[in-house]
mmCIF file of C-alpha atoms and ligand atoms in Angstrom:
data_model
loop_
_atom_site.group_PDB
_atom_site.id
_atom_site.type_symbol
_atom_site.label_atom_id
_atom_site.label_comp_id
_atom_site.label_asym_id
_atom_site.label_seq_id
_atom_site.Cartn_x
_atom_site.Cartn_y
_atom_site.Cartn_z
ATOM 1 C CA MET W 1 9.596 -0.263 6.668
ATOM 2 C CA LYS W 2 9.789 -2.850 3.772
ATOM 3 C CA LEU W 3 13.463 -2.690 3.196
ATOM 4 C CA SER W 4 15.764 -1.709 5.628
ATOM 5 C CA THR W 5 19.728 -1.715 4.194
ATOM 6 C CA LEU W 6 20.027 -4.912 6.216
ATOM 7 C CA SER W 7 16.789 -6.551 4.429
ATOM 8 C CA THR W 8 18.137 -5.388 1.111
ATOM 9 C CA LEU W 9 21.730 -7.007 1.550
ATOM 10 C CA ALA W 10 19.728 -9.902 2.738
ATOM 11 C CA LEU W 11 17.542 -10.040 -0.441
ATOM 12 C CA ILE W 12 20.569 -9.552 -2.702
ATOM 13 C CA GLY W 13 21.965 -12.607 -0.527
ATOM 14 C CA LEU W 14 18.857 -14.697 -1.422
ATOM 15 C CA CYS W 15 19.357 -13.770 -5.078
ATOM 16 C CA ALA W 16 23.047 -14.962 -5.084
ATOM 17 C CA LEU W 17 22.167 -18.200 -3.267
ATOM 18 C CA THR W 18 19.321 -19.081 -5.318
ATOM 19 C CA PRO W 19 19.352 -22.575 -7.159
ATOM 20 C CA ILE W 20 18.272 -21.123 -10.250
ATOM 21 C CA ALA W 21 21.357 -19.446 -11.541
ATOM 22 C CA THR W 22 19.563 -17.229 -14.043
ATOM 23 C CA ALA W 23 17.142 -15.892 -11.399
ATOM 24 C CA CYS W 24 19.290 -12.890 -10.960
ATOM 25 C CA SER W 25 20.142 -12.359 -14.746
ATOM 26 C CA GLN W 26 18.700 -9.136 -16.289
ATOM 27 C CA ASP W 27 17.118 -10.388 -19.304
ATOM 28 C CA GLN W 28 14.300 -8.167 -19.637
ATOM 29 C CA ALA W 29 14.926 -4.430 -21.563
ATOM 30 C CA PRO W 30 15.291 -1.817 -19.034
ATOM 31 C CA SER W 31 12.554 0.521 -18.683
ATOM 32 C CA ALA W 32 12.528 3.784 -20.966
ATOM 33 C CA VAL W 33 13.739 6.752 -19.227
ATOM 34 C CA GLU W 34 10.974 9.503 -20.102
ATOM 35 C CA PRO W 35 11.565 12.299 -17.630
ATOM 36 C CA SER W 36 8.215 13.786 -17.093
ATOM 37 C CA ILE W 37 7.703 14.854 -13.344
ATOM 38 C CA GLU W 38 9.569 16.603 -10.235
ATOM 39 C CA VAL W 39 9.089 16.849 -6.638
ATOM 40 C CA GLU W 40 9.019 19.857 -4.580
ATOM 41 C CA ARG W 41 8.526 20.309 -0.846
ATOM 42 C CA ALA W 42 4.994 20.852 -0.037
ATOM 43 C CA TRP W 43 4.855 21.988 3.154
ATOM 44 C CA PRO W 44 8.320 23.184 3.822
ATOM 45 C CA ASN W 45 7.829 24.051 7.498
ATOM 46 C CA LEU W 46 6.641 20.338 8.143
ATOM 47 C CA LYS W 47 8.838 17.319 9.144
ATOM 48 C CA PHE W 48 7.638 13.853 10.184
ATOM 49 C CA LYS W 49 9.173 10.872 12.040
ATOM 50 C CA LYS W 50 9.185 7.575 9.475
ATOM 51 C CA PRO W 51 6.122 8.977 7.933
ATOM 52 C CA LEU W 52 4.286 6.069 6.021
ATOM 53 C CA PHE W 53 0.892 7.579 4.643
ATOM 54 C CA MET W 54 -1.260 10.375 4.272
ATOM 55 C CA THR W 55 -4.824 11.369 3.693
ATOM 56 C CA PRO W 56 -7.290 13.722 4.172
ATOM 57 C CA ALA W 57 -10.456 12.699 6.375
ATOM 58 C CA GLY W 58 -13.278 13.355 3.797
ATOM 59 C CA ASP W 59 -15.106 15.717 5.927
ATOM 60 C CA GLY W 60 -14.148 18.968 3.797
ATOM 61 C CA ASN W 61 -12.083 20.324 7.001
ATOM 62 C CA GLY W 62 -9.038 21.239 4.864
ATOM 63 C CA ARG W 63 -6.626 18.895 7.079
ATOM 64 C CA LEU W 64 -4.269 16.309 6.349
ATOM 65 C CA PHE W 65 -3.361 13.368 8.285
ATOM 66 C CA VAL W 66 -0.212 11.691 8.481
ATOM 67 C CA ILE W 67 0.608 8.294 10.100
ATOM 68 C CA GLU W 68 4.361 7.815 11.741
ATOM 69 C CA LYS W 69 5.575 4.251 11.562
ATOM 70 C CA GLU W 70 6.171 4.235 15.370
ATOM 71 C CA GLY W 71 2.488 4.490 16.214
ATOM 72 C CA VAL W 72 1.636 8.322 15.957
ATOM 73 C CA ILE W 73 -0.812 10.251 13.833
ATOM 74 C CA ARG W 74 -0.228 13.675 13.001
ATOM 75 C CA VAL W 75 -2.906 16.200 11.834
ATOM 76 C CA PHE W 76 -2.035 19.567 10.043
ATOM 77 C CA ASP W 77 -3.996 22.376 8.107
ATOM 78 C CA ALA W 78 -3.244 21.543 4.363
ATOM 79 C CA LYS W 79 -2.731 25.471 3.773
ATOM 80 C CA GLN W 80 0.646 26.034 2.165
ATOM 81 C CA GLU W 81 1.988 28.070 4.822
ATOM 82 C CA THR W 82 1.215 25.725 7.568
ATOM 83 C CA THR W 83 3.932 25.705 10.498
ATOM 84 C CA LYS W 84 3.112 22.942 12.686
ATOM 85 C CA SER W 85 1.345 19.507 12.962
ATOM 86 C CA ASN W 86 -0.620 18.461 16.060
ATOM 87 C CA VAL W 87 -0.504 14.663 17.445
ATOM 88 C CA PHE W 88 -4.137 13.302 16.298
ATOM 89 C CA LEU W 89 -3.453 10.031 18.152
ATOM 90 C CA ASP W 90 -0.279 8.293 20.025
ATOM 91 C CA ILE W 91 -0.598 4.557 20.229
ATOM 92 C CA ARG W 92 3.199 3.616 20.114
ATOM 93 C CA GLU W 93 2.744 1.609 23.287
ATOM 94 C CA ARG W 94 0.367 -0.587 21.277
ATOM 95 C CA VAL W 95 2.487 -0.872 18.252
ATOM 96 C CA SER W 96 5.587 -2.848 17.604
ATOM 97 C CA VAL W 97 8.549 -1.831 15.672
ATOM 98 C CA ARG W 98 10.740 -4.906 16.428
ATOM 99 C CA GLY W 99 10.579 -5.605 12.861
ATOM 100 C CA ASP W 100 11.955 -2.996 9.972
ATOM 101 C CA GLU W 101 8.327 -3.820 8.594
ATOM 102 C CA GLU W 102 6.273 -3.352 11.696
ATOM 103 C CA GLY W 103 4.766 -0.693 12.654
ATOM 104 C CA LEU W 104 1.766 1.634 12.260
ATOM 105 C CA LEU W 105 1.049 0.661 8.402
ATOM 106 C CA GLY W 106 -2.330 1.975 7.209
ATOM 107 C CA ILE W 107 -4.949 4.389 7.871
ATOM 108 C CA ALA W 108 -8.310 4.638 6.423
ATOM 109 C CA PHE W 109 -11.435 7.108 7.317
ATOM 110 C CA HIS W 110 -14.740 5.995 7.129
ATOM 111 C CA PRO W 111 -16.457 7.271 4.152
ATOM 112 C CA LYS W 112 -19.135 9.035 6.406
ATOM 113 C CA TYR W 113 -16.387 10.162 8.685
ATOM 114 C CA LYS W 114 -18.054 13.738 8.935
ATOM 115 C CA ASP W 115 -21.280 12.043 10.510
ATOM 116 C CA ASN W 116 -19.712 9.062 12.479
ATOM 117 C CA GLY W 117 -16.296 10.462 13.410
ATOM 118 C CA LEU W 118 -14.750 6.732 12.647
ATOM 119 C CA PHE W 119 -11.534 5.409 11.247
ATOM 120 C CA TYR W 120 -9.236 2.392 10.782
ATOM 121 C CA LEU W 121 -5.995 1.408 11.512
ATOM 122 C CA HIS W 122 -3.644 -1.460 10.550
ATOM 123 C CA TYR W 123 -0.779 -2.077 12.631
ATOM 124 C CA SER W 124 1.740 -4.721 14.252
ATOM 125 C CA SER W 125 0.594 -5.297 17.750
ATOM 126 C CA SER W 126 2.920 -5.103 20.530
ATOM 127 C CA THR W 127 0.741 -6.831 22.860
ATOM 128 C CA ASN W 128 -0.111 -9.813 20.416
ATOM 129 C CA ASP W 129 3.413 -10.357 19.014
ATOM 130 C CA LYS W 130 3.740 -10.925 15.458
ATOM 131 C CA THR W 131 0.151 -9.957 14.670
ATOM 132 C CA GLY W 132 -1.234 -7.652 12.034
ATOM 133 C CA THR W 133 -4.570 -5.658 13.628
ATOM 134 C CA LEU W 134 -7.191 -3.903 12.048
ATOM 135 C CA SER W 135 -8.962 -1.638 14.470
ATOM 136 C CA GLU W 136 -11.738 0.974 14.457
ATOM 137 C CA PHE W 137 -11.228 4.012 16.338
ATOM 138 C CA ARG W 138 -13.265 7.289 16.829
ATOM 139 C CA VAL W 139 -12.559 11.032 16.979
ATOM 140 C CA SER W 140 -12.663 12.504 20.449
ATOM 141 C CA LYS W 141 -16.222 14.214 21.245
ATOM 142 C CA ASP W 142 -14.901 17.708 22.043
ATOM 143 C CA ASP W 143 -11.811 18.312 19.755
ATOM 144 C CA VAL W 144 -11.933 17.438 16.127
ATOM 145 C CA ASP W 145 -7.836 17.369 16.157
ATOM 146 C CA LYS W 146 -8.111 14.546 18.702
ATOM 147 C CA ALA W 147 -8.846 11.126 18.616
ATOM 148 C CA ASP W 148 -10.295 8.825 21.403
ATOM 149 C CA ALA W 149 -7.409 6.397 22.043
ATOM 150 C CA SER W 150 -9.717 4.548 24.706
ATOM 151 C CA SER W 151 -12.121 3.829 21.510
ATOM 152 C CA GLU W 152 -10.397 1.004 20.086
ATOM 153 C CA ARG W 153 -12.352 -1.851 18.522
ATOM 154 C CA ILE W 154 -10.297 -4.547 17.088
ATOM 155 C CA LEU W 155 -12.034 -6.051 13.992
ATOM 156 C CA LEU W 156 -9.273 -8.385 12.856
ATOM 157 C CA GLU W 157 -6.263 -9.919 14.022
ATOM 158 C CA GLN W 158 -3.775 -12.058 11.411
ATOM 159 C CA LYS W 159 -0.924 -14.136 13.060
ATOM 160 C CA GLN W 160 2.236 -13.092 11.002
ATOM 161 C CA PRO W 161 4.597 -16.286 10.940
ATOM 162 C CA TRP W 162 7.303 -13.962 10.553
ATOM 163 C CA ARG W 163 7.904 -10.299 10.852
ATOM 164 C CA ASN W 164 8.348 -9.136 7.261
ATOM 165 C CA HIS W 165 5.699 -9.050 4.607
ATOM 166 C CA ASN W 166 2.982 -7.738 6.399
ATOM 167 C CA GLY W 167 1.354 -5.862 3.703
ATOM 168 C CA GLY W 168 0.208 -2.433 5.008
ATOM 169 C CA MET W 169 -2.698 -0.531 2.919
ATOM 170 C CA ILE W 170 -5.883 -0.178 3.962
ATOM 171 C CA CYS W 171 -8.549 1.850 2.029
ATOM 172 C CA PHE W 172 -12.326 2.165 1.281
ATOM 173 C CA GLY W 173 -13.637 1.329 -2.198
ATOM 174 C CA PRO W 174 -15.904 3.343 -4.280
ATOM 175 C CA ASP W 175 -18.184 0.691 -3.011
ATOM 176 C CA GLY W 176 -18.046 1.670 0.797
ATOM 177 C CA TYR W 177 -16.077 -1.574 1.869
ATOM 178 C CA LEU W 178 -12.887 -1.579 3.347
ATOM 179 C CA TYR W 179 -9.882 -3.305 1.456
ATOM 180 C CA MET W 180 -6.764 -4.448 3.291
ATOM 181 C CA ALA W 181 -3.304 -5.821 1.766
ATOM 182 C CA LEU W 182 -1.834 -8.808 3.884
ATOM 183 C CA GLY W 183 1.677 -10.120 2.672
ATOM 184 C CA ASP W 184 2.667 -13.822 2.254
ATOM 185 C CA GLY W 185 3.645 -13.940 5.947
ATOM 186 C CA GLY W 186 7.237 -13.457 5.340
ATOM 187 C CA ALA W 187 10.675 -14.825 5.560
ATOM 188 C CA GLY W 188 11.583 -15.528 1.767
ATOM 189 C CA GLY W 189 10.024 -17.419 -1.245
ATOM 190 C CA ASP W 190 6.751 -17.808 0.853
ATOM 191 C CA PRO W 191 7.892 -21.072 2.473
ATOM 192 C CA GLN W 192 4.516 -22.069 3.628
ATOM 193 C CA GLY W 193 2.980 -21.607 0.409
ATOM 194 C CA ASN W 194 0.312 -18.873 1.583
ATOM 195 C CA GLY W 195 0.178 -17.062 -1.723
ATOM 196 C CA GLN W 196 -2.072 -19.826 -3.613
ATOM 197 C CA ASN W 197 -3.843 -20.893 -0.182
ATOM 198 C CA LEU W 198 -7.430 -19.316 -0.055
ATOM 199 C CA SER W 199 -7.790 -20.850 3.223
ATOM 200 C CA THR W 200 -5.553 -18.082 4.799
ATOM 201 C CA LEU W 201 -5.640 -14.242 4.620
ATOM 202 C CA LEU W 202 -2.097 -14.006 4.066
ATOM 203 C CA GLY W 203 -1.095 -13.321 0.430
ATOM 204 C CA THR W 204 -4.166 -11.716 -0.407
ATOM 205 C CA ILE W 205 -6.027 -8.335 -0.865
ATOM 206 C CA LEU W 206 -9.437 -8.807 1.502
ATOM 207 C CA ARG W 207 -12.667 -6.856 1.433
ATOM 208 C CA ILE W 208 -14.998 -6.515 4.432
ATOM 209 C CA ASP W 209 -17.749 -4.557 5.359
ATOM 210 C CA VAL W 210 -17.096 -2.570 8.691
ATOM 211 C CA ASN W 211 -20.764 -1.301 9.048
ATOM 212 C CA THR W 212 -22.360 -4.747 9.763
ATOM 213 C CA LYS W 213 -21.295 -7.905 11.841
ATOM 214 C CA ASP W 214 -21.734 -11.315 10.657
ATOM 215 C CA GLU W 215 -21.896 -14.089 13.262
ATOM 216 C CA GLY W 216 -18.706 -14.522 15.218
ATOM 217 C CA LEU W 217 -16.981 -11.703 13.500
ATOM 218 C CA GLU W 218 -16.439 -7.946 14.088
ATOM 219 C CA TYR W 219 -17.307 -7.085 10.509
ATOM 220 C CA GLY W 220 -19.592 -8.432 7.619
ATOM 221 C CA ILE W 221 -18.815 -10.304 4.507
ATOM 222 C CA PRO W 222 -19.835 -8.674 1.332
ATOM 223 C CA LYS W 223 -22.373 -10.705 -0.311
ATOM 224 C CA ASP W 224 -20.646 -10.389 -3.798
ATOM 225 C CA ASN W 225 -17.230 -11.453 -2.335
ATOM 226 C CA PRO W 226 -15.733 -14.181 -4.765
ATOM 227 C CA PHE W 227 -14.924 -16.825 -2.727
ATOM 228 C CA ILE W 228 -18.128 -17.246 -0.423
ATOM 229 C CA GLU W 229 -19.557 -20.195 -2.024
ATOM 230 C CA LYS W 230 -16.120 -22.022 -2.979
ATOM 231 C CA PRO W 231 -13.870 -23.517 -2.876
ATOM 232 C CA LYS W 232 -14.350 -25.259 0.395
ATOM 233 C CA GLY W 233 -12.256 -23.710 3.177
ATOM 234 C CA ALA W 234 -11.757 -20.650 1.358
ATOM 235 C CA ARG W 235 -11.654 -17.640 3.593
ATOM 236 C CA PRO W 236 -14.753 -15.516 2.330
ATOM 237 C CA GLU W 237 -12.792 -12.061 3.246
ATOM 238 C CA ILE W 238 -10.531 -12.942 0.101
ATOM 239 C CA TRP W 239 -11.084 -10.368 -2.696
ATOM 240 C CA ALA W 240 -7.689 -11.170 -4.565
ATOM 241 C CA TYR W 241 -4.772 -13.414 -3.925
ATOM 242 C CA GLY W 242 -1.646 -15.013 -5.086
ATOM 243 C CA LEU W 243 -0.091 -11.412 -4.035
ATOM 244 C CA ARG W 244 3.412 -11.489 -2.465
ATOM 245 C CA ASN W 245 3.574 -8.192 -0.391
ATOM 246 C CA VAL W 246 1.388 -5.417 -1.653
ATOM 247 C CA TRP W 247 2.559 -2.458 0.437
ATOM 248 C CA ARG W 248 0.413 0.012 -1.008
ATOM 249 C CA PHE W 249 -2.687 -0.078 -3.310
ATOM 250 C CA SER W 250 -5.240 2.646 -4.518
ATOM 251 C CA PHE W 251 -8.337 2.959 -6.550
ATOM 252 C CA ASP W 252 -8.305 5.116 -9.653
ATOM 253 C CA ARG W 253 -10.951 7.932 -8.890
ATOM 254 C CA LYS W 254 -12.301 8.038 -12.200
ATOM 255 C CA THR W 255 -12.611 4.333 -13.283
ATOM 256 C CA GLY W 256 -12.697 2.793 -9.602
ATOM 257 C CA ASP W 257 -9.854 0.608 -10.862
ATOM 258 C CA LEU W 258 -7.585 -0.968 -7.886
ATOM 259 C CA TRP W 259 -3.848 -0.516 -8.636
ATOM 260 C CA ALA W 260 -1.432 -2.354 -6.856
ATOM 261 C CA GLY W 261 2.486 -2.563 -6.138
ATOM 262 C CA ASP W 262 3.493 -5.986 -5.310
ATOM 263 C CA VAL W 263 7.045 -6.248 -3.870
ATOM 264 C CA GLY W 264 9.079 -9.076 -5.650
ATOM 265 C CA GLN W 265 11.330 -11.298 -4.180
ATOM 266 C CA ASN W 266 14.519 -12.242 -6.353
ATOM 267 C CA ARG W 267 13.915 -10.681 -9.947
ATOM 268 C CA TRP W 268 10.763 -8.638 -10.413
ATOM 269 C CA GLU W 269 8.604 -5.833 -8.939
ATOM 270 C CA GLU W 270 5.316 -5.688 -10.459
ATOM 271 C CA VAL W 271 2.006 -3.425 -11.012
ATOM 272 C CA ASP W 272 -0.964 -5.184 -11.023
ATOM 273 C CA ILE W 273 -4.776 -4.226 -11.573
ATOM 274 C CA VAL W 274 -6.652 -6.160 -9.084
ATOM 275 C CA THR W 275 -10.001 -7.523 -9.795
ATOM 276 C CA SER W 276 -12.489 -9.823 -8.027
ATOM 277 C CA GLY W 277 -11.411 -13.318 -7.534
ATOM 278 C CA GLY W 278 -7.965 -12.450 -9.419
ATOM 279 C CA ASN W 279 -5.074 -14.955 -8.863
ATOM 280 C CA TYR W 280 -2.066 -12.934 -9.191
ATOM 281 C CA GLY W 281 0.403 -15.790 -9.463
ATOM 282 C CA TRP W 282 2.659 -15.606 -6.312
ATOM 283 C CA ARG W 283 4.425 -18.383 -5.214
ATOM 284 C CA ALA W 284 4.063 -20.030 -8.890
ATOM 285 C CA ARG W 285 5.305 -16.527 -10.459
ATOM 286 C CA GLU W 286 7.147 -13.732 -9.869
ATOM 287 C CA GLY W 287 6.311 -10.941 -12.494
ATOM 288 C CA PHE W 288 5.873 -13.125 -16.043
ATOM 289 C CA ASP W 289 8.373 -15.855 -14.667
ATOM 290 C CA GLN W 290 7.692 -19.216 -13.087
ATOM 291 C CA PHE W 291 9.169 -18.806 -9.499
ATOM 292 C CA SER W 292 8.421 -21.834 -7.583
ATOM 293 C CA LYS W 293 9.541 -25.340 -8.360
ATOM 294 C CA LYS W 294 6.764 -26.819 -6.231
ATOM 295 C CA GLU W 295 3.808 -25.204 -7.684
ATOM 296 C CA THR W 296 2.807 -24.317 -11.479
ATOM 297 C CA LEU W 297 -0.456 -22.229 -12.710
ATOM 298 C CA ASP W 298 -2.230 -22.723 -15.800
ATOM 299 C CA PRO W 299 -1.642 -19.441 -17.625
ATOM 300 C CA LYS W 300 -5.197 -19.248 -17.989
ATOM 301 C CA GLU W 301 -5.678 -19.082 -14.362
ATOM 302 C CA VAL W 302 -3.299 -16.162 -13.756
ATOM 303 C CA ILE W 303 -3.749 -12.505 -14.225
ATOM 304 C CA GLU W 304 -0.197 -11.275 -15.646
ATOM 305 C CA PRO W 305 0.930 -7.899 -14.293
ATOM 306 C CA VAL W 306 0.466 -4.435 -16.171
ATOM 307 C CA ALA W 307 4.180 -3.649 -15.868
ATOM 308 C CA VAL W 308 7.275 -5.125 -14.149
ATOM 309 C CA TYR W 309 10.743 -3.615 -13.440
ATOM 310 C CA GLY W 310 14.143 -5.911 -12.668
ATOM 311 C CA ARG W 311 16.675 -5.579 -10.045
ATOM 312 C CA LYS W 312 18.793 -3.067 -11.613
ATOM 313 C CA GLU W 313 16.274 -0.340 -11.598
ATOM 314 C CA GLY W 314 14.683 -1.039 -8.113
ATOM 315 C CA MET W 315 14.268 -3.440 -5.220
ATOM 316 C CA SER W 316 11.046 -2.653 -3.635
ATOM 317 C CA ILE W 317 7.988 -1.055 -5.522
ATOM 318 C CA THR W 318 5.657 1.375 -3.558
ATOM 319 C CA GLY W 319 2.403 1.369 -5.370
ATOM 320 C CA GLY W 320 1.009 4.928 -6.232
ATOM 321 C CA TYR W 321 -1.999 6.487 -7.492
ATOM 322 C CA VAL W 322 -3.579 7.183 -10.805
ATOM 323 C CA TYR W 323 -3.545 11.034 -11.120
ATOM 324 C CA ARG W 324 -7.059 12.626 -11.198
ATOM 325 C CA GLY W 325 -6.089 16.046 -10.004
ATOM 326 C CA LYS W 326 -7.242 19.465 -11.733
ATOM 327 C CA ARG W 327 -3.624 21.282 -11.100
ATOM 328 C CA PHE W 328 -1.554 19.628 -13.848
ATOM 329 C CA PRO W 329 -3.443 18.492 -17.061
ATOM 330 C CA SER W 330 -0.221 16.984 -18.287
ATOM 331 C CA LEU W 331 -0.238 14.274 -15.727
ATOM 332 C CA GLN W 332 -4.004 13.213 -16.039
ATOM 333 C CA GLY W 333 -5.056 9.417 -16.332
ATOM 334 C CA SER W 334 -1.268 8.261 -15.550
ATOM 335 C CA TYR W 335 -0.566 5.878 -12.920
ATOM 336 C CA PHE W 336 2.459 7.085 -10.927
ATOM 337 C CA TYR W 337 4.577 4.743 -8.664
ATOM 338 C CA GLY W 338 8.406 4.364 -7.414
ATOM 339 C CA ASP W 339 10.888 2.136 -5.745
ATOM 340 C CA PHE W 340 12.012 2.417 -2.161
ATOM 341 C CA VAL W 341 15.541 1.631 -2.792
ATOM 342 C CA THR W 342 16.695 3.070 -6.239
ATOM 343 C CA ARG W 343 14.258 6.023 -5.496
ATOM 344 C CA ASN W 344 13.229 5.882 -9.146
ATOM 345 C CA PHE W 345 9.644 7.280 -10.097
ATOM 346 C CA TRP W 346 7.650 5.377 -12.995
ATOM 347 C CA ARG W 347 4.678 6.536 -15.075
ATOM 348 C CA ILE W 348 2.328 4.220 -16.663
ATOM 349 C CA THR W 349 0.179 5.327 -19.534
ATOM 350 C CA LYS W 350 -2.682 3.311 -21.066
ATOM 351 C CA GLN W 351 -2.025 3.746 -24.735
ATOM 352 C CA GLU W 352 -5.023 3.860 -27.448
ATOM 353 C CA ASP W 353 -4.878 0.267 -28.133
ATOM 354 C CA GLY W 354 -5.244 -0.650 -24.643
ATOM 355 C CA SER W 355 -1.694 -1.611 -23.801
ATOM 356 C CA TYR W 356 0.076 0.046 -20.957
ATOM 357 C CA LYS W 357 3.313 1.987 -21.668
ATOM 358 C CA ASN W 358 5.799 1.984 -18.607
ATOM 359 C CA ALA W 359 8.464 4.640 -18.338
ATOM 360 C CA ILE W 360 10.913 5.936 -15.811
ATOM 361 C CA ALA W 361 9.554 9.416 -15.153
ATOM 362 C CA LEU W 362 11.991 10.879 -12.668
ATOM 363 C CA GLU W 363 15.539 8.810 -11.774
ATOM 364 C CA SER W 364 17.279 8.495 -8.286
ATOM 365 C CA THR W 365 15.498 11.250 -6.281
ATOM 366 C CA LYS W 366 16.680 11.829 -2.901
ATOM 367 C CA VAL W 367 13.158 10.801 -1.919
ATOM 368 C CA VAL W 368 12.954 7.631 -0.104
ATOM 369 C CA ILE W 369 9.555 6.618 -1.326
ATOM 370 C CA ALA W 370 7.645 5.354 1.665
ATOM 371 C CA SER W 371 4.371 5.989 0.008
ATOM 372 C CA PHE W 372 2.398 8.132 -2.567
ATOM 373 C CA ALA W 373 -0.518 10.146 -1.259
ATOM 374 C CA GLU W 374 -3.438 12.329 -2.387
ATOM 375 C CA ASP W 375 -5.281 15.256 -1.003
ATOM 376 C CA ALA W 376 -8.889 16.206 -0.970
ATOM 377 C CA ASP W 377 -8.450 17.351 -4.628
ATOM 378 C CA GLY W 378 -6.513 14.238 -6.029
ATOM 379 C CA GLU W 379 -3.349 16.199 -6.091
ATOM 380 C CA LEU W 380 -0.257 14.058 -6.128
ATOM 381 C CA TYR W 381 2.114 13.781 -3.255
ATOM 382 C CA VAL W 382 5.163 11.472 -2.211
ATOM 383 C CA LEU W 383 6.230 10.733 1.642
ATOM 384 C CA ASN W 384 10.088 10.762 2.116
ATOM 385 C CA TYR W 385 10.880 8.024 4.761
ATOM 386 C CA ALA W 386 13.147 10.519 6.166
ATOM 387 C CA GLY W 387 10.709 13.060 6.920
ATOM 388 C CA GLU W 388 9.245 15.569 4.288
ATOM 389 C CA ILE W 389 6.638 15.303 2.127
ATOM 390 C CA TYR W 390 7.021 16.196 -1.520
ATOM 391 C CA ARG W 391 4.241 17.231 -4.286
ATOM 392 C CA VAL W 392 4.474 15.724 -7.840
ATOM 393 C CA VAL W 393 4.602 18.216 -10.466
ATOM 394 C CA PRO W 394 5.186 18.168 -14.215
ATOM 395 C CA LYS W 395 8.955 18.829 -15.452
ATOM 396 C CA GLU W 396 9.336 22.170 -16.445
ATOM 397 C CA LEU W 397 10.315 21.510 -20.333
HETATM 398 CA CA1 LIG L 401 2.002 -11.495 -9.759
#
């Protein structure tokens, strides 16, 4: 996972050792606490082993798929009384979990999965050490609850200089292209300066076309990607950059906005709305602050976060979703996210004047927030790293 106890301690250690003494101070007003949600077990009979994501396949079959960190995908019927899940795919021998943040990190079903049976995985490779792998797989011909493990087609491999900061999320956008988050390469403080370097895919969200193949590639580059023409040497896959380690991002089902949670270094966890060609500041910036002594950015070049929170409130952001389900009108249109370490939940609501209000919606739950997830109807869930899946519901007043 992103942060084990050990790496949390390492992070605190880094903070204490930083040459900028004030870097650990808490000079930002804490988030308001406005309890508005609760969590309840969604499938009381189901438990998973380090679940990292859940999604429907988009085929209308009423099933949900959960990826487990070590390399297993499980499938189950989304009915409340479900008592068991089945193994859809087991690629544990291909997945490295040597690093805390390595594993099977992301899954995305092709928008036409119902017709073509294709889905995509992002995992840390065990055969190519320290390599993030994006692969295509296919469901088996004779069983909708079994994937064909032999169908793997590798689309992209990204060398990871360190085992941490591997990003994770993969997701199809409303435009039909696949988006993928890759962290800055790891260690701490982005020692290679990857965040501001457009010639590497590290520290970015990228956007590719899985339905075509450009020359020398196993995928196509969408013609309107922002860095196709310039600057020289820029990777054409990049959609946005200056991101330290986006673990989870999502698209608002109504507006198409891409919301990302970017995990911070010493001081700030941040929420960004990510747009084409956007520079989100890392490592020149962390949150709204200057971070690097080596790099500075003209404020005009940087897209500022929508919201940040400091170290007293959390240490590792897990990006969530704008709620667009039907069941709970009071949650409608708000973005919900959380922190893996403190297990706080936040709610961001857009105000009439266009500004965003950020408040803690639920404090210090027992849920170690590995990921949020949506079902086919846009109802919101949260995955406990310890194994259970919870539904996010309004607080009863
Ligand atoms: Ca930023």
